[in-house]
CSV table of C-alpha atoms in Angstrom, one decimal:
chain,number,residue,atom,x,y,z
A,1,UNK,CA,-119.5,-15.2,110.1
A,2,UNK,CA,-116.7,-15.9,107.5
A,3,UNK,CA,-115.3,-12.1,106.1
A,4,UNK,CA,-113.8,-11.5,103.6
A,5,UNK,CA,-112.0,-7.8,102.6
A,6,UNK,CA,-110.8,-6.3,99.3
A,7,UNK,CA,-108.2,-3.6,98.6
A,8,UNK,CA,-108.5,-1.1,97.3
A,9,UNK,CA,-112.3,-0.3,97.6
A,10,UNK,CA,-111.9,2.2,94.6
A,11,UNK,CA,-109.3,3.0,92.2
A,12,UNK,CA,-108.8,5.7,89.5
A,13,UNK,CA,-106.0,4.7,86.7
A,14,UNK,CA,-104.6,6.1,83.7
A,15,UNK,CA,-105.5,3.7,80.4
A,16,UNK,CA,-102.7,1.3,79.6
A,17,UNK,CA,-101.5,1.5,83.0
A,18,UNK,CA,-101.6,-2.1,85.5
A,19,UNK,CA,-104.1,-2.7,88.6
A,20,UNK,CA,-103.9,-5.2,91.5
A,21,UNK,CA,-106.9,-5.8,93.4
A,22,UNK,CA,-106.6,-7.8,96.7
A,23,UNK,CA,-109.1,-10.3,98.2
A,24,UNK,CA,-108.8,-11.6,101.3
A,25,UNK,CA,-110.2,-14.0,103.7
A,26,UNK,CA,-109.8,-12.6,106.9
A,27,UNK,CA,-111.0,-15.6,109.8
A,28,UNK,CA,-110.5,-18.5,107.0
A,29,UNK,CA,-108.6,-20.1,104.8
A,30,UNK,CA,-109.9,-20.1,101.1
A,31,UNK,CA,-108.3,-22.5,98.6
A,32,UNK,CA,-110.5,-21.3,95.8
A,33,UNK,CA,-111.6,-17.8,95.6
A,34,UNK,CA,-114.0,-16.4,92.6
A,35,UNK,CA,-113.8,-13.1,90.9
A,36,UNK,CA,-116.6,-11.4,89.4
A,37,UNK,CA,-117.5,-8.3,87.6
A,38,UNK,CA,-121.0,-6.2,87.6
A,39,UNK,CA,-121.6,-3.8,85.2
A,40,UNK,CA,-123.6,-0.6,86.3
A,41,UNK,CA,-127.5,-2.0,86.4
A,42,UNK,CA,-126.4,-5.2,85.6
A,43,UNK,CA,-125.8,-8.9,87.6
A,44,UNK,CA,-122.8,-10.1,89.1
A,45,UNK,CA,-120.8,-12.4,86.0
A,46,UNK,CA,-117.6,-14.5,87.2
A,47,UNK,CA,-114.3,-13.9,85.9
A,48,UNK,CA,-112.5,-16.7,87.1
A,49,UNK,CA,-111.9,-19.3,89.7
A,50,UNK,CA,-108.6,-18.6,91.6
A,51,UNK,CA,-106.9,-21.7,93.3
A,52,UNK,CA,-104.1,-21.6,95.8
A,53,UNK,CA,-100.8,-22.9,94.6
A,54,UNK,CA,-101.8,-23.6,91.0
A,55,UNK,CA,-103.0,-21.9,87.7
A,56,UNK,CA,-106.7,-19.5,87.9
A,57,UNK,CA,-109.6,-21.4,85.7
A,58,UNK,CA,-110.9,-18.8,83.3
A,59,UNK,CA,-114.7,-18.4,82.3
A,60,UNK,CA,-115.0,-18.8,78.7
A,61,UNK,CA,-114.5,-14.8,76.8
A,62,UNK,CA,-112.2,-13.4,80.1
A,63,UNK,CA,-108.6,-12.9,78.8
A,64,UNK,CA,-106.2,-14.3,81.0
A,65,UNK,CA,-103.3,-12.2,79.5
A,66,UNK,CA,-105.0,-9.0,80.4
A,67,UNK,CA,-107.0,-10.3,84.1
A,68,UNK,CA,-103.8,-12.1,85.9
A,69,UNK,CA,-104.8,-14.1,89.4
A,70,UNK,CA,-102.6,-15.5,91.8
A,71,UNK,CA,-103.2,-17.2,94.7
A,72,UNK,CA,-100.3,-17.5,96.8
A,73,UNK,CA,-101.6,-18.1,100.4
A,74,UNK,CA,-104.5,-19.8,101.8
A,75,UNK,CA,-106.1,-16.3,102.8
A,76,UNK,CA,-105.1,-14.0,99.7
A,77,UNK,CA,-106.1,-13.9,95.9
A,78,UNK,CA,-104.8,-10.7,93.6
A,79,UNK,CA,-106.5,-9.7,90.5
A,80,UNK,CA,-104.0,-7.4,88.2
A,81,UNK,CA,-105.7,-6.0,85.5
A,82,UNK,CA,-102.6,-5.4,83.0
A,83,UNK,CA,-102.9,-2.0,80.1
A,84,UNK,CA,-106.2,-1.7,81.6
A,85,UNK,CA,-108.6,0.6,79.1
A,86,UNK,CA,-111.6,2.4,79.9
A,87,UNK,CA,-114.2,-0.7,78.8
A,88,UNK,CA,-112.2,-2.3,81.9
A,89,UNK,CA,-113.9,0.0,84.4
A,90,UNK,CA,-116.5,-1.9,86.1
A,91,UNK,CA,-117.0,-3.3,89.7
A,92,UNK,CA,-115.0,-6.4,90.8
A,93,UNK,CA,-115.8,-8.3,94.0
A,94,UNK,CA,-114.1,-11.3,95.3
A,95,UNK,CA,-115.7,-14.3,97.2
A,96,UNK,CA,-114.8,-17.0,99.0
A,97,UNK,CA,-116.9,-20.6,99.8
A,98,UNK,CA,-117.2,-21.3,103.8
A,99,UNK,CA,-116.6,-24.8,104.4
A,100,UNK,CA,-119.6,-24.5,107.3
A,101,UNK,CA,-120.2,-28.1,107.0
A,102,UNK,CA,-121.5,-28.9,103.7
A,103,UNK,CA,-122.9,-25.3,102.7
A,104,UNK,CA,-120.6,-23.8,101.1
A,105,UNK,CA,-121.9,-20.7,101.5
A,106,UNK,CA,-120.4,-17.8,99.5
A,107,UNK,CA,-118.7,-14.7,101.8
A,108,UNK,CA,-118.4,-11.9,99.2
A,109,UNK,CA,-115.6,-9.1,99.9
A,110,UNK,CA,-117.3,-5.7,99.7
A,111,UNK,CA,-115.8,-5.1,95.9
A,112,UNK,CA,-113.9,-2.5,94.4
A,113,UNK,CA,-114.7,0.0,91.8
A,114,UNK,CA,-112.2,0.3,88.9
A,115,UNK,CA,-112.0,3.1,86.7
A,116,UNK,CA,-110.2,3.7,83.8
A,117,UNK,CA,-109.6,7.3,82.4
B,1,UNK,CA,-125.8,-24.2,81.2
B,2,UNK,CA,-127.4,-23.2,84.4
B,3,UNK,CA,-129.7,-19.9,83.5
B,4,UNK,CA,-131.3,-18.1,86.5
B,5,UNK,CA,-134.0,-15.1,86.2
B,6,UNK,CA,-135.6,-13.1,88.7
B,7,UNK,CA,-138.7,-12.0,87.9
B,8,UNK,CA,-140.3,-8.3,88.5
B,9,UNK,CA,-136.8,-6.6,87.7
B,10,UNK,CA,-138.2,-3.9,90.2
B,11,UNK,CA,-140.6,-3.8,92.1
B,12,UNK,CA,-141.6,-0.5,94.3
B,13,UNK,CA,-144.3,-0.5,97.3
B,14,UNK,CA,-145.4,1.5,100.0
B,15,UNK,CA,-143.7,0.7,103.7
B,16,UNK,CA,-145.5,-2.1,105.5
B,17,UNK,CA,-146.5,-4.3,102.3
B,18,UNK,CA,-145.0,-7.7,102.1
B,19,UNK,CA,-142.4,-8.3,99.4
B,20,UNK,CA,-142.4,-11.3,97.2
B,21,UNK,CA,-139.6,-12.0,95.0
B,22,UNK,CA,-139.2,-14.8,92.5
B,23,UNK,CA,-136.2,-17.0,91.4
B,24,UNK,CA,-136.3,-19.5,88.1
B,25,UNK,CA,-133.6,-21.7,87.4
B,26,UNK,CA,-133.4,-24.2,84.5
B,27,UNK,CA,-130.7,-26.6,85.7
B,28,UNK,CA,-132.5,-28.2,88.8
B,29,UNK,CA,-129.1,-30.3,89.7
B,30,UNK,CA,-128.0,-27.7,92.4
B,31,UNK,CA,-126.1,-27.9,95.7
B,32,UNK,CA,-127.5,-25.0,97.6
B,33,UNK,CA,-129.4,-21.4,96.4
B,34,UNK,CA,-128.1,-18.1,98.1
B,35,UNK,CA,-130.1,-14.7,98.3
B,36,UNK,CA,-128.7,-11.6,98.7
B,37,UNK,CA,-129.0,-8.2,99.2
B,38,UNK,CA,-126.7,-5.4,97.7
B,39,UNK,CA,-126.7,-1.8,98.2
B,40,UNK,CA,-126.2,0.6,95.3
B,41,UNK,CA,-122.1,0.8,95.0
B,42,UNK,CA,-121.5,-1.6,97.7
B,43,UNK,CA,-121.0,-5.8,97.8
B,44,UNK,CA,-123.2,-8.5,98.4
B,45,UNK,CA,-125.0,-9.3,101.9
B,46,UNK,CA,-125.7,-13.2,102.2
B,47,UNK,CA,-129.5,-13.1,103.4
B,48,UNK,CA,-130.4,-17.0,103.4
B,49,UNK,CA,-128.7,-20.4,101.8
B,50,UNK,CA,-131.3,-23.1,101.4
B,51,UNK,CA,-129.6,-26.4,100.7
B,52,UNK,CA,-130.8,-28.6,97.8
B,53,UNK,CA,-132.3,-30.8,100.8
B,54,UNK,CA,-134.2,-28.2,102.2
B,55,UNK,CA,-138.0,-26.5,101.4
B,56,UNK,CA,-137.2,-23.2,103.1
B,57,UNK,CA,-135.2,-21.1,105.6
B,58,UNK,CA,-136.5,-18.1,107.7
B,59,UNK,CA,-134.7,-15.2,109.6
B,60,UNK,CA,-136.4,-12.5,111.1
B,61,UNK,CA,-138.7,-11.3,108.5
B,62,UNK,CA,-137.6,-13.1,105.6
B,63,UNK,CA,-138.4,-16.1,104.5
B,64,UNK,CA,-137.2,-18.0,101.5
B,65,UNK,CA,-138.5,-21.5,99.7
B,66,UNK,CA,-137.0,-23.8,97.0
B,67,UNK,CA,-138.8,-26.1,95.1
B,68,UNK,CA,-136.0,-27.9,93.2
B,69,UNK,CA,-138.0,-29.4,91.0
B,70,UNK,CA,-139.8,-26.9,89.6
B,71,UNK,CA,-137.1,-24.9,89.5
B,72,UNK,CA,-138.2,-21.8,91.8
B,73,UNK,CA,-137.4,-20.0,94.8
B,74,UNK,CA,-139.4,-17.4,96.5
B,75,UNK,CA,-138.2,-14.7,98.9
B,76,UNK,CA,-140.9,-13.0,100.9
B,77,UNK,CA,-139.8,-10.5,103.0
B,78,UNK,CA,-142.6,-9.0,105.7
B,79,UNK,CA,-144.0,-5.6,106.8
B,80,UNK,CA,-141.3,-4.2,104.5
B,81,UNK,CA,-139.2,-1.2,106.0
B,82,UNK,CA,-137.7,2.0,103.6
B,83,UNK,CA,-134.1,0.0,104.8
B,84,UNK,CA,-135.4,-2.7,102.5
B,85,UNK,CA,-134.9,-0.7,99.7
B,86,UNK,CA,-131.9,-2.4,98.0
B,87,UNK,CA,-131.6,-5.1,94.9
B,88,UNK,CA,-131.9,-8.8,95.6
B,89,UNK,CA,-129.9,-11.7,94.1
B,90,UNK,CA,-130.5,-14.7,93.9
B,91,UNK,CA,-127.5,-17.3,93.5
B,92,UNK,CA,-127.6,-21.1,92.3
B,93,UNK,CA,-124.6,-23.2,92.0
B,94,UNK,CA,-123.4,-26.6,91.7
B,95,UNK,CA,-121.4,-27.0,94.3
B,96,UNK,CA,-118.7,-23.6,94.8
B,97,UNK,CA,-119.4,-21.7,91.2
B,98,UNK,CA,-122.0,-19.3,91.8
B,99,UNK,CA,-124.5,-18.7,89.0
B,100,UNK,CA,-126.8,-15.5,89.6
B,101,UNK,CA,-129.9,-13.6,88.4
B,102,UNK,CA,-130.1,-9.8,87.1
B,103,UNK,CA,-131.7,-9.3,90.6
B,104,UNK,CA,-135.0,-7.8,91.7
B,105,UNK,CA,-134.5,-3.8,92.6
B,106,UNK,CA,-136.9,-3.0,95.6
B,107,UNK,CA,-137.8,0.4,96.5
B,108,UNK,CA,-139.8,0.9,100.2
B,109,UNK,CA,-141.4,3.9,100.1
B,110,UNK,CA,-142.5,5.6,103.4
């Protein structure tokens, strides 16, 4: 099946300091990736819709100052979290649609934990 | 907008008993429904896709239906195992945009 990794898998930053996470698609190319964010004990809520060679589309309430997403190959989306603070720390995960026919079945990158001191 | 809820939030048995999970979903205009399975800390683990076409999709143990009109999808998962133990999501979208539940935490006890 379709995999899809993320970089780091945790990271520990300072507040008001920058982030990138990576997402990538590893046997596939990806035109649109998704972002997300769970909080602890709660469901997965999407950030954003990241689209190779144009601008991310932003759920309604996500800051797209402060979450920054760039898609600049077919196989890899960044998410920089800019003057991150500790309400910021949280889980993030990455996923990508599988074209396997007319599916489009969702590979998710195994997330990375964010944490802001 | 598409609401989803997944009804018990947790749910605990003993090993062997059969699991059955439930899905809702207002918006019945959807392309395909995911489950999944994640781990405490770790990402999501695509378990079945059942296309808006289709009444159900098996592997292994599990076994999940859709009824699209009513809005509902079931997971059952058989002779449940302590591996089991884990939250389940389920996932509805319109086409690529994933809307999810709060998931279903399972615990398999031995």
């Amino acid at each position: 099946g379709a995999v899809v990794s993320q970089h780091p898998s945790w990271v520990i930053c300072k507040s008001g300091t920058s982030v990138k996470i990576e997402c990538r698609s590893l046997d596939f190319q990806a035109t649109t990736m998704f972002w997300y964010r769970q909080f602890p004990k709660q469901s997965l809520m999407l950030m954003a819709t990241s689209n190779e060679g144009s601008k991310a589309t932003y759920e309604q309430g996500v800051e797209k100052d402060k979450f920054l997403i760039n898609h600049a190959s077919l196989t890899l989306s960044t998410l920089t979290v800019t003057s991150a603070h500790p309400e910021d720390s949280s889980f993030y995960i990455c996923s990508a649609p599988g074209n396997s026919g007319s599916s489009y079945e969702q590979y998710f990158g195994p997330g990375t934990r964010l944490t802001v001191t | 907008k598409q609401e989803v809820t997944q009804i018990p939030a947790a749910l605990s048995v003993p090993e062997g008993e059969n699991l059955v999970l439930n899905c809702s979903f207002t918006d019945s205009a959807i392309y395909n429904l995911q489950w999944f399975r994640q781990d405490p800390g770790k990402g999501l683990t695509s378990l079945l896709l059942i296309q808006s076409s289709q009444r159900e999709q098996t592997s292994g143990r599990l076994n999940a239906s859709l009824d699209k009109s009513s809005g509902r999808s079931t997971l059952y998962i058989a002779a449940s195992q302590p591996g089991d133990s884990a939250t389940y999501l389920c996932a509805v979208t319109p086409r690529d945009k994933l809307s999810f539940g709060a998931g279903t935490t399972v615990t398999v006890r031995a």
